[in-house]
Short mmCIF file of N, CA, C and O in Angstrom, two decimals:
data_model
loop_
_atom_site.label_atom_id
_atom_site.label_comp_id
_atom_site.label_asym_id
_atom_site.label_seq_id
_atom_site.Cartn_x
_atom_site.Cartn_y
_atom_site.Cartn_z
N UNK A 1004 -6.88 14.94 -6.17
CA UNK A 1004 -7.30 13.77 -5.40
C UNK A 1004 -6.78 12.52 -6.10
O UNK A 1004 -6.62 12.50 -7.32
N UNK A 1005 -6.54 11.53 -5.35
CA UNK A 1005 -5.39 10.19 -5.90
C UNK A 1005 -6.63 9.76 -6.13
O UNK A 1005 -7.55 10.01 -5.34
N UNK A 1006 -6.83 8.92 -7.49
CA UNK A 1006 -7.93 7.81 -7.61
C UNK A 1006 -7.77 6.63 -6.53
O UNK A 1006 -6.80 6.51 -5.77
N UNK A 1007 -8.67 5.93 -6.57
CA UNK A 1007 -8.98 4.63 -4.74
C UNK A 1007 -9.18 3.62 -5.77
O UNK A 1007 -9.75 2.65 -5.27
N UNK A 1008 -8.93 3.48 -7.01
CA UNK A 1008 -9.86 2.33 -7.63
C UNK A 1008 -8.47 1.79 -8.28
O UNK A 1008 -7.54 2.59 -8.32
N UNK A 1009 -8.25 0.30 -8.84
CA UNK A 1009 -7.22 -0.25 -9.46
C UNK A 1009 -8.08 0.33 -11.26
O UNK A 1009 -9.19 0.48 -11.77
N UNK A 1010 -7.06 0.41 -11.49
CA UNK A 1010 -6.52 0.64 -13.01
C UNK A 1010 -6.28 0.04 -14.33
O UNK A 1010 -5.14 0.35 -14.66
N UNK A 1011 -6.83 -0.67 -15.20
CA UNK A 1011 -6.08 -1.26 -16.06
C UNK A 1011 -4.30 -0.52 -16.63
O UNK A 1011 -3.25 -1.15 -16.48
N UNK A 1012 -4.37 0.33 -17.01
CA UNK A 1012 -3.06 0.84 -17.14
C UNK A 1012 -2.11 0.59 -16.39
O UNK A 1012 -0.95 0.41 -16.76
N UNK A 1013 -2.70 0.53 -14.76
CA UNK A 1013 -1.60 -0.12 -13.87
C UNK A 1013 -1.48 -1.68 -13.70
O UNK A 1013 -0.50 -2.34 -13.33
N UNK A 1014 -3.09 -2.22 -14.19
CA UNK A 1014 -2.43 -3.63 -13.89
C UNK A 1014 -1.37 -4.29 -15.03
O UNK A 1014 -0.44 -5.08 -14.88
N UNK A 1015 -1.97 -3.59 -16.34
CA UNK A 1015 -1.08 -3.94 -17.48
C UNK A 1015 0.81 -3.74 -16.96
O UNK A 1015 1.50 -4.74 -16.75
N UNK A 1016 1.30 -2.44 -16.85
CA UNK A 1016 2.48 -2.37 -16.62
C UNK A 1016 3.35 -2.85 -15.48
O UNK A 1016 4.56 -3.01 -15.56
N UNK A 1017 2.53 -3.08 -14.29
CA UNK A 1017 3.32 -3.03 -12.90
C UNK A 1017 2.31 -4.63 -12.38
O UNK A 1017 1.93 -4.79 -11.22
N UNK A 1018 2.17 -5.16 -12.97
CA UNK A 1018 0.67 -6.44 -11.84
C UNK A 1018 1.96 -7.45 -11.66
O UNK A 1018 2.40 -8.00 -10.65
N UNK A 1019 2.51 -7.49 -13.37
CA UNK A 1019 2.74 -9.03 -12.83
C UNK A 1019 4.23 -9.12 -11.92
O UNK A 1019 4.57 -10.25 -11.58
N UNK A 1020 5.24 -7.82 -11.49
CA UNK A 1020 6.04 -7.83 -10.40
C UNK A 1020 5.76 -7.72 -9.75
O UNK A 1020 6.39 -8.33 -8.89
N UNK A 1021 4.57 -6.89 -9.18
CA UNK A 1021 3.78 -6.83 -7.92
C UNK A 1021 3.34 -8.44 -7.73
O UNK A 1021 3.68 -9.21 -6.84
N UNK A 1022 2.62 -8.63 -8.67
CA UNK A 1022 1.84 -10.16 -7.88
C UNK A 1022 3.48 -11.13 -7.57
O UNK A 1022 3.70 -11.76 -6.53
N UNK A 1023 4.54 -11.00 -8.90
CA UNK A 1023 5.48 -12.12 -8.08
C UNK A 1023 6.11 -11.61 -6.65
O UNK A 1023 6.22 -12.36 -5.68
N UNK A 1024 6.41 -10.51 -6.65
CA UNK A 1024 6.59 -9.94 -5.07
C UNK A 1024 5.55 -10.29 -4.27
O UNK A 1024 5.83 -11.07 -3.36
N UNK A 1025 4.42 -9.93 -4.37
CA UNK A 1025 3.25 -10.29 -3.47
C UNK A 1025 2.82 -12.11 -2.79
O UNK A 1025 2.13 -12.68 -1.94
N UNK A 1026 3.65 -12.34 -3.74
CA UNK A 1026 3.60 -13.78 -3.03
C UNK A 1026 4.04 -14.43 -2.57
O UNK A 1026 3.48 -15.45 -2.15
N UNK A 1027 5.84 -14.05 -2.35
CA UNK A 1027 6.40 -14.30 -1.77
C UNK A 1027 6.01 -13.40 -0.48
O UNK A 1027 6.13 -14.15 0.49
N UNK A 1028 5.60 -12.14 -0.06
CA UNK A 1028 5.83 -11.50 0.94
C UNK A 1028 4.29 -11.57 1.28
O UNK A 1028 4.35 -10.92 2.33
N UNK A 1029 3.21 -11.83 1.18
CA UNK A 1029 1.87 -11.31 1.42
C UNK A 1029 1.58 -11.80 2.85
O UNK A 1029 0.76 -11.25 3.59
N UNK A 1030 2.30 -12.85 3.17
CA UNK A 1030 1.76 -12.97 4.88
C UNK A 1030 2.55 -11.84 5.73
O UNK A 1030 1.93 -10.89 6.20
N UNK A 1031 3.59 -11.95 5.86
CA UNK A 1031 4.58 -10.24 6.24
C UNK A 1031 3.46 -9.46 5.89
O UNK A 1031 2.57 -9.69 6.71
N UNK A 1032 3.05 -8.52 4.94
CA UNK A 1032 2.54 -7.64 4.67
C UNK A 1032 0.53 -8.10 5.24
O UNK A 1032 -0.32 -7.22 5.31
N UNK A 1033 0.38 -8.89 5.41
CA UNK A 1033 -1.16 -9.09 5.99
C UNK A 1033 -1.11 -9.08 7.56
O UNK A 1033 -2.08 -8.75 8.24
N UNK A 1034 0.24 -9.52 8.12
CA UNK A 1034 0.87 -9.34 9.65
C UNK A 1034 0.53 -8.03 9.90
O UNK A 1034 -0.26 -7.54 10.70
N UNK A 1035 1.56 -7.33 8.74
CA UNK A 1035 1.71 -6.21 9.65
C UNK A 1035 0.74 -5.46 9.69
O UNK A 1035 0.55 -4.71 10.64
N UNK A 1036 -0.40 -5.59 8.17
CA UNK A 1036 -1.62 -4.21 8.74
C UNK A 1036 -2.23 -5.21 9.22
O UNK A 1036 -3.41 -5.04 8.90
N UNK A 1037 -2.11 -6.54 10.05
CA UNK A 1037 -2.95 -6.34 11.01
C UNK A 1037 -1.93 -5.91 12.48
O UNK A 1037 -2.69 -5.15 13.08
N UNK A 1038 -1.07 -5.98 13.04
CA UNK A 1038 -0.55 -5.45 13.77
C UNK A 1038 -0.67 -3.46 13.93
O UNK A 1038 -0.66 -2.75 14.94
N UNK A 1039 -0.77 -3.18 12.77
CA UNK A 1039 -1.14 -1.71 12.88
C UNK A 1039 -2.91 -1.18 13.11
O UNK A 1039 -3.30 -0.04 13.37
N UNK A 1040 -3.56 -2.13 12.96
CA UNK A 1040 -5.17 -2.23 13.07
C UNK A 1040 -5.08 -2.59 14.90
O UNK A 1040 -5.53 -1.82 15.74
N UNK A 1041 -4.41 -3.92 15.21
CA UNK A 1041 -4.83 -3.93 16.52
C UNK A 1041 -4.02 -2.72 17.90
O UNK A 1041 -4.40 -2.30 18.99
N UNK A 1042 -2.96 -2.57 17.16
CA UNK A 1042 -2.39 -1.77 18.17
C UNK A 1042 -2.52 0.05 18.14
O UNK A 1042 -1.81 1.03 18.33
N UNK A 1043 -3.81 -0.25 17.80
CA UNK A 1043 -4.53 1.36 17.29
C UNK A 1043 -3.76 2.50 16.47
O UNK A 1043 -4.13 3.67 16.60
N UNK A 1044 -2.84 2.22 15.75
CA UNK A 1044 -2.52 3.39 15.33
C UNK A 1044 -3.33 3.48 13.78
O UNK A 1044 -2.96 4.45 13.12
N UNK A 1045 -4.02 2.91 13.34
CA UNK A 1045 -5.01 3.37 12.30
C UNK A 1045 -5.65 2.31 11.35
O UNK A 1045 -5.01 1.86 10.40
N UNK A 1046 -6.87 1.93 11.61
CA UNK A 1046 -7.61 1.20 11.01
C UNK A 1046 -7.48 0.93 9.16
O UNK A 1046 -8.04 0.05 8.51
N UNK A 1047 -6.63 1.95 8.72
CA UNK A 1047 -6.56 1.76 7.15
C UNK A 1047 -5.05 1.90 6.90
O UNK A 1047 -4.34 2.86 6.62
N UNK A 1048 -4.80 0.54 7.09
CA UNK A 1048 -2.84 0.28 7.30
C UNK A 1048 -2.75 0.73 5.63
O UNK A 1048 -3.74 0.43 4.97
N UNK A 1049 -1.41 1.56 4.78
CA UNK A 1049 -0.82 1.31 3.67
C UNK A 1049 0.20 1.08 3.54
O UNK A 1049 1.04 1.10 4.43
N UNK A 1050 0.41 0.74 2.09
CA UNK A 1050 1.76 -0.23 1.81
C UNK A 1050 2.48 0.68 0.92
O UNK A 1050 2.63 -0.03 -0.08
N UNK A 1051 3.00 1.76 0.66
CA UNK A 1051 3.95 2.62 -0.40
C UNK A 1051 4.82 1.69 -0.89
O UNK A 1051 5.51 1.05 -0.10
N UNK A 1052 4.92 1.43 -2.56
CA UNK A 1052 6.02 0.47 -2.89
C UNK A 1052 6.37 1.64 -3.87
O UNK A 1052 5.66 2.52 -4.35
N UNK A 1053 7.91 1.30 -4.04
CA UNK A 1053 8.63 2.08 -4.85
C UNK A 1053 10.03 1.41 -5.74
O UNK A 1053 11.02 1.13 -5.06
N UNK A 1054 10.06 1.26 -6.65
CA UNK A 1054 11.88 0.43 -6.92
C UNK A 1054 13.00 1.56 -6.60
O UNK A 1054 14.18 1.20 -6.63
N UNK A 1055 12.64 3.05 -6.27
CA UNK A 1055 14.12 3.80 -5.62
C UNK A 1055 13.29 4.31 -4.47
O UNK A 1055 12.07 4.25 -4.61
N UNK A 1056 13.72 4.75 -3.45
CA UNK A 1056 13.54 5.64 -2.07
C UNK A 1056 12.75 6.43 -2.75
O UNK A 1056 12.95 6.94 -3.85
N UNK A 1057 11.19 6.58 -1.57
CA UNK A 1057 10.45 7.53 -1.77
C UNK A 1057 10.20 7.90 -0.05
O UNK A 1057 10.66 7.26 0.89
N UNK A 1058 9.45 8.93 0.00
CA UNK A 1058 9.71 9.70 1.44
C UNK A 1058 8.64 9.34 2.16
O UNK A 1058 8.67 9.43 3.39
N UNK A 1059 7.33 8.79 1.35
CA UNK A 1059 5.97 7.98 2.16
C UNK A 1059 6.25 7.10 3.33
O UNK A 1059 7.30 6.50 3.09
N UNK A 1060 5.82 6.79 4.38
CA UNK A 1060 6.20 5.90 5.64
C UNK A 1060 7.37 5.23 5.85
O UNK A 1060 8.19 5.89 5.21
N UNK A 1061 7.70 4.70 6.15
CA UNK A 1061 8.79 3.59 6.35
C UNK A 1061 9.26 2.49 5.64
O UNK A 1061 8.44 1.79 5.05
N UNK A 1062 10.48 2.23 5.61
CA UNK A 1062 11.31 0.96 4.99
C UNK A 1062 10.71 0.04 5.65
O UNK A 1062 10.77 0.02 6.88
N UNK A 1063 10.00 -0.93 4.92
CA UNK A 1063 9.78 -1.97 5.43
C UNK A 1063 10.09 -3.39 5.29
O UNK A 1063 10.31 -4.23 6.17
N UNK A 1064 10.07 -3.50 3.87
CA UNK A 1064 10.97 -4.87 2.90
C UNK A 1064 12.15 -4.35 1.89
O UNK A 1064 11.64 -3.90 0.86
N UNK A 1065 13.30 -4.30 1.89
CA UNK A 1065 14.09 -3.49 0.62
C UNK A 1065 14.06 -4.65 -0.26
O UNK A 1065 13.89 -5.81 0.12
N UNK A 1066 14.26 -4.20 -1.63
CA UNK A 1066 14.66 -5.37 -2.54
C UNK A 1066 16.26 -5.11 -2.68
O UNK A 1066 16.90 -5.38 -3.69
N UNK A 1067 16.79 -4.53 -1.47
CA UNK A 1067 17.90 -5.23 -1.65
C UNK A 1067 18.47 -6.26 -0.60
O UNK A 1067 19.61 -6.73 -0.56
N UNK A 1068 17.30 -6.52 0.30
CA UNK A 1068 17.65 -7.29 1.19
C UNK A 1068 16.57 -8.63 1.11
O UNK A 1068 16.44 -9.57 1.89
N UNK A 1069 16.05 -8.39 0.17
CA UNK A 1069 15.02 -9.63 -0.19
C UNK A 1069 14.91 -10.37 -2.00
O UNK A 1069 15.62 -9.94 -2.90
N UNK A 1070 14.18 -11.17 -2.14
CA UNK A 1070 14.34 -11.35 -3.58
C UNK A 1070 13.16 -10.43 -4.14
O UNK A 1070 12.20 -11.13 -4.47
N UNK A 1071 13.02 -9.50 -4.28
CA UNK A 1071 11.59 -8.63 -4.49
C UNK A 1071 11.86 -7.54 -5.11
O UNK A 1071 12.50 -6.66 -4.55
N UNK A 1072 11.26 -7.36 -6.83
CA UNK A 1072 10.97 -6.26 -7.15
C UNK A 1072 11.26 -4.98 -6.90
O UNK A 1072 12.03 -4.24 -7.50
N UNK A 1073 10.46 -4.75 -5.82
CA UNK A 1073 9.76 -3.40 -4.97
C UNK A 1073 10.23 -3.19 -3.67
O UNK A 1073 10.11 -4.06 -2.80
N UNK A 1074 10.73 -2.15 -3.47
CA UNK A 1074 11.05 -1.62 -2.20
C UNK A 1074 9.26 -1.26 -1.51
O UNK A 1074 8.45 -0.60 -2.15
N UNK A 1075 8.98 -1.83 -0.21
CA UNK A 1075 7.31 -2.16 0.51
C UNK A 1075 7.88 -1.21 1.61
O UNK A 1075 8.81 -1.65 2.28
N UNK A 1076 7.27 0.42 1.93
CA UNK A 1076 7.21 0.92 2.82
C UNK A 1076 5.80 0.25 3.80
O UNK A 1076 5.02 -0.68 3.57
N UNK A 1077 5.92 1.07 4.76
CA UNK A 1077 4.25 0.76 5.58
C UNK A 1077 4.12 2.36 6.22
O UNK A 1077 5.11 2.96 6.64
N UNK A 1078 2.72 2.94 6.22
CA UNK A 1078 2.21 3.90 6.64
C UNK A 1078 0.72 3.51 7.09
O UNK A 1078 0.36 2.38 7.42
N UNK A 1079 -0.10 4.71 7.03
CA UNK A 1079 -1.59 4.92 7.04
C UNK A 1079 -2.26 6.08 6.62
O UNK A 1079 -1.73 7.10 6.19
N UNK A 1080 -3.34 5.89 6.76
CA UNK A 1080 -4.08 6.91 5.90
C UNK A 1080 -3.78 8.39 6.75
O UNK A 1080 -4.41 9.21 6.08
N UNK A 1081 -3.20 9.05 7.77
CA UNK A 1081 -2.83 9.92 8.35
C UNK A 1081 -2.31 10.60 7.89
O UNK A 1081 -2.67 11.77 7.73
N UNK A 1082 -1.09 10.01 7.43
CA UNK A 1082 0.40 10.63 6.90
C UNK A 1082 -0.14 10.71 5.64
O UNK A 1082 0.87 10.98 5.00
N UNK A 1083 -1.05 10.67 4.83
CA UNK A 1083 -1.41 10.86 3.42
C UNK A 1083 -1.83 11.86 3.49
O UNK A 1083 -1.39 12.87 2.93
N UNK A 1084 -3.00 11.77 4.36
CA UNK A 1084 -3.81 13.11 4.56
C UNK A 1084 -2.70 14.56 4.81
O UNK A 1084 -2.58 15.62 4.19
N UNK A 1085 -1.96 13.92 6.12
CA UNK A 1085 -1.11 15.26 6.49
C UNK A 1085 -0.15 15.61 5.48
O UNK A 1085 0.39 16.72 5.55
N UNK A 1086 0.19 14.69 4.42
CA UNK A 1086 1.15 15.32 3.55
C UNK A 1086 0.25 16.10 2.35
O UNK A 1086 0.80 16.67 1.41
N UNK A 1087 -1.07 16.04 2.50
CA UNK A 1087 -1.78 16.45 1.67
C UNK A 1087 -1.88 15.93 0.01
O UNK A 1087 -1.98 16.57 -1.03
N UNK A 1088 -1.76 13.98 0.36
CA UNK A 1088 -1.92 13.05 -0.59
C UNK A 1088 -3.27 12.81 -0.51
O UNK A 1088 -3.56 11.93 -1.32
N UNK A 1089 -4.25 13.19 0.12
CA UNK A 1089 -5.48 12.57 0.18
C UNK A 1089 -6.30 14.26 1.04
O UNK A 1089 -6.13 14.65 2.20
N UNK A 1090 -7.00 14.77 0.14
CA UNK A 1090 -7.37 16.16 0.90
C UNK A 1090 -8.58 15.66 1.55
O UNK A 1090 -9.30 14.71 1.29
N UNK A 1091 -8.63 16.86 2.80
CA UNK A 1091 -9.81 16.53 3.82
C UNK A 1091 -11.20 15.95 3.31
O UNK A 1091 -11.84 15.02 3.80
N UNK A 1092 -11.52 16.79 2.11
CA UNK A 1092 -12.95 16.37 1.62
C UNK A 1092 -12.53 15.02 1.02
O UNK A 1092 -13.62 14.49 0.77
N UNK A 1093 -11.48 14.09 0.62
CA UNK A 1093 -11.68 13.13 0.12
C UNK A 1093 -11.94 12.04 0.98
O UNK A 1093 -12.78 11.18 0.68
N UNK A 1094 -11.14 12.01 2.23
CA UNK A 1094 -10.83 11.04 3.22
C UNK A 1094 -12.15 10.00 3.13
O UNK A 1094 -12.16 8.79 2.90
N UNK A 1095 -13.26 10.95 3.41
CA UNK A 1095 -14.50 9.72 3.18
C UNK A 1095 -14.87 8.66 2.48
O UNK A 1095 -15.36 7.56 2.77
N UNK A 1096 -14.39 9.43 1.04
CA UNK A 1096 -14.16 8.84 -0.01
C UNK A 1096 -13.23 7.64 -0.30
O UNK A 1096 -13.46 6.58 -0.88
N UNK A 1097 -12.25 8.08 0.21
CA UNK A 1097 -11.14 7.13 0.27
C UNK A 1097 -11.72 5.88 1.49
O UNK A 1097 -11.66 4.69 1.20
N UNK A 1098 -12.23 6.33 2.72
CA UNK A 1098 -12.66 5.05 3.23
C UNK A 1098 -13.63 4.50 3.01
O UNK A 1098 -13.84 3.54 3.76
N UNK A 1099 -14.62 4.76 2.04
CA UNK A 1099 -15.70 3.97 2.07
C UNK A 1099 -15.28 2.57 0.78
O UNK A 1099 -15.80 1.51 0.44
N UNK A 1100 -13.97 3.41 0.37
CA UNK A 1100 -13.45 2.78 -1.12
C UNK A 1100 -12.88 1.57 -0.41
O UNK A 1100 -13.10 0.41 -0.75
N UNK A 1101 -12.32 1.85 0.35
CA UNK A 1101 -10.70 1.31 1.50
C UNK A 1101 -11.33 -0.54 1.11
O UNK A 1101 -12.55 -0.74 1.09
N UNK A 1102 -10.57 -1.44 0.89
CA UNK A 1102 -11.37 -2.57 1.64
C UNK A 1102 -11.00 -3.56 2.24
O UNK A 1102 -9.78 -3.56 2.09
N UNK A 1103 -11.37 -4.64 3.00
CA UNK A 1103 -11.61 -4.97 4.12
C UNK A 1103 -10.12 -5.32 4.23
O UNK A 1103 -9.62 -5.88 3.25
N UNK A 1104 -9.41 -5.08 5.24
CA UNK A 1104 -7.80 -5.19 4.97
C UNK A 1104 -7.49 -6.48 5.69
O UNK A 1104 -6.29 -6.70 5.84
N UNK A 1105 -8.32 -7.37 6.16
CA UNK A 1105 -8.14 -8.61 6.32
C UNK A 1105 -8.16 -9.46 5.01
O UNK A 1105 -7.77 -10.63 5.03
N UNK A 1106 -8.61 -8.87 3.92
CA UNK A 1106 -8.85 -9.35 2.70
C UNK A 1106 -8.02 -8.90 1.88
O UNK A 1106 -7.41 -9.67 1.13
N UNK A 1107 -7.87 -7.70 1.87
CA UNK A 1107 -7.00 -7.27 0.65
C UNK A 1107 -5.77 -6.24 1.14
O UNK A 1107 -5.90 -5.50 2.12
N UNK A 1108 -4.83 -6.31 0.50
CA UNK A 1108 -3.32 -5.44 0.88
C UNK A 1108 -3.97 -4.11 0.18
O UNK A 1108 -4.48 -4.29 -0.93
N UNK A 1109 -4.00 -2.70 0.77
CA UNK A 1109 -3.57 -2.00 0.40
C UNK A 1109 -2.59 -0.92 -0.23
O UNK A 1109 -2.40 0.11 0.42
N UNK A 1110 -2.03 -1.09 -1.33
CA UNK A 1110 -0.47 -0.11 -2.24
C UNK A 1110 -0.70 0.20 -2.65
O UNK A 1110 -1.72 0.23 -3.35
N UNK A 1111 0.91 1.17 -2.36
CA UNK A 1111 0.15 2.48 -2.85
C UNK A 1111 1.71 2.58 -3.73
O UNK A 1111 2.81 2.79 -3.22
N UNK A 1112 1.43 2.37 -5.04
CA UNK A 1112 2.67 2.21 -6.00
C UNK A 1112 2.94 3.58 -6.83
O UNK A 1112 2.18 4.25 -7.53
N UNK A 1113 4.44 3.77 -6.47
CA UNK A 1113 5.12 5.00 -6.64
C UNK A 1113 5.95 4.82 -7.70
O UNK A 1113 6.92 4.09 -7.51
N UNK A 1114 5.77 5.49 -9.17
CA UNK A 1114 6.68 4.85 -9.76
C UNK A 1114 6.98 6.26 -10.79
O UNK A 1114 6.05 6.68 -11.47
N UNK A 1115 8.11 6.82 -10.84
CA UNK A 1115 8.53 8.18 -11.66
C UNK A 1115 7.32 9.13 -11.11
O UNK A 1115 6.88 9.47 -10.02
N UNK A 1116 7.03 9.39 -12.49
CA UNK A 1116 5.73 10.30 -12.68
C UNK A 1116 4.42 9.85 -11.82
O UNK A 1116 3.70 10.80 -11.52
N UNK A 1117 4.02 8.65 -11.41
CA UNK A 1117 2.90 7.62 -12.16
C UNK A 1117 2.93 7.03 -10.48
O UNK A 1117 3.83 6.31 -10.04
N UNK A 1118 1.75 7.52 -9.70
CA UNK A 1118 0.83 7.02 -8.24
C UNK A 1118 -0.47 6.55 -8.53
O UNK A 1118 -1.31 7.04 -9.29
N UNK A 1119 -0.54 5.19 -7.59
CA UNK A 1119 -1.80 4.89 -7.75
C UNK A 1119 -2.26 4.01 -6.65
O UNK A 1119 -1.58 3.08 -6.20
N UNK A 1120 -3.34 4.32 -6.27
CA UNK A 1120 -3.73 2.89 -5.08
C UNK A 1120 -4.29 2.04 -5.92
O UNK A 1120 -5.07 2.25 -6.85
N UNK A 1121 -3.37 0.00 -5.06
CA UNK A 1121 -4.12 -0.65 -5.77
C UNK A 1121 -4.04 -1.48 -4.47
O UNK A 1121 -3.38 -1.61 -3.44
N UNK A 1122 -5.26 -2.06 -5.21
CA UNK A 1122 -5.89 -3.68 -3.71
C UNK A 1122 -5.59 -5.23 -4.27
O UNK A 1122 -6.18 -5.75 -5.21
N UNK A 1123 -4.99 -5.58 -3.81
CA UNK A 1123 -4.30 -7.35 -3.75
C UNK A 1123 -4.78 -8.08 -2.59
O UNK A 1123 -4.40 -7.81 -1.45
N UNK A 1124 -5.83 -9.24 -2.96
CA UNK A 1124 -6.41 -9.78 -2.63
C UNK A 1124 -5.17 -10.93 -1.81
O UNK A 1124 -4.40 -11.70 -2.39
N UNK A 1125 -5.28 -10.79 -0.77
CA UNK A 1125 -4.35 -12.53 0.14
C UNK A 1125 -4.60 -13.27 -0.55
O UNK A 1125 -5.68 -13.37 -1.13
N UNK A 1126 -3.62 -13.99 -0.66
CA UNK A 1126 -3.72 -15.70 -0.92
C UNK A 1126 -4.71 -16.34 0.40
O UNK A 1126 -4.59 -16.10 1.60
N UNK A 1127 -5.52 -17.04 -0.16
CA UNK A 1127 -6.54 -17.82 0.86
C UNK A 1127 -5.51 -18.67 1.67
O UNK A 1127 -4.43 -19.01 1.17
N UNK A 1128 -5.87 -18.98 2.84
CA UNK A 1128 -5.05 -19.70 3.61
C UNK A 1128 -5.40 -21.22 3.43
O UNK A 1128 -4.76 -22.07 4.06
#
């Protein structure tokens, strides 16, 4: 089962390219899970970031077509489950963890060895 909780180990190594990526891109990425919330395909939008091709959801920002870190797929909690990243008995778990995605980005950072979900709070408007 993937831990749902942020990490010191991860914020130490990976925060501060994530946060400079994240701020340039965080309205894009707050668009789109809300565009995936209203147009029903799944109430718990995710964000797979990776710096090489990983096989989780879709290309969504490349860093080679942006100034950014991280290559930002977009999925949902479906395709986790069905790839058997998140097993049946956890799912609950995982959503009661989930949070409010008007508030916070859900990623899910892919890096060698080393997965983890983490939550990034929007910039206040």
């Amino acid at each position: 089962m993937i831990n749902n909780e942020n990490d010191p180990e991860l914020n130490g190594k990976y925060l501060g390219t994530i946060s400079s990526d994240f701020v340039k891109i965080s309205d894009t990425l707050k668009e789109a899970a809300y565009q995936v919330r209203q147009r029903k395909f799944s109430e718990y939008p995710i964000f797979p970031i990776s710096k090489e091709e990983q096989p989780i959801g879709q290309l969504f920002l490349s860093r080679k077509e942006k100034s950014i870190d991280w290559n930002y797929y977009i999925t949902y909690l479906d395709e986790f489950i069905q790839r058997k990243l998140i097993k049946e008995e956890g799912v609950e778990q995982f959503k009661a963890s989930y949070k409010d995605p008007d508030e916070f980005c859900c990623l899910f950072v892919v890096d060698e060895e080393f997965t983890k979900f983490l939550y990034i709070p929007y910039p206040d408007e």
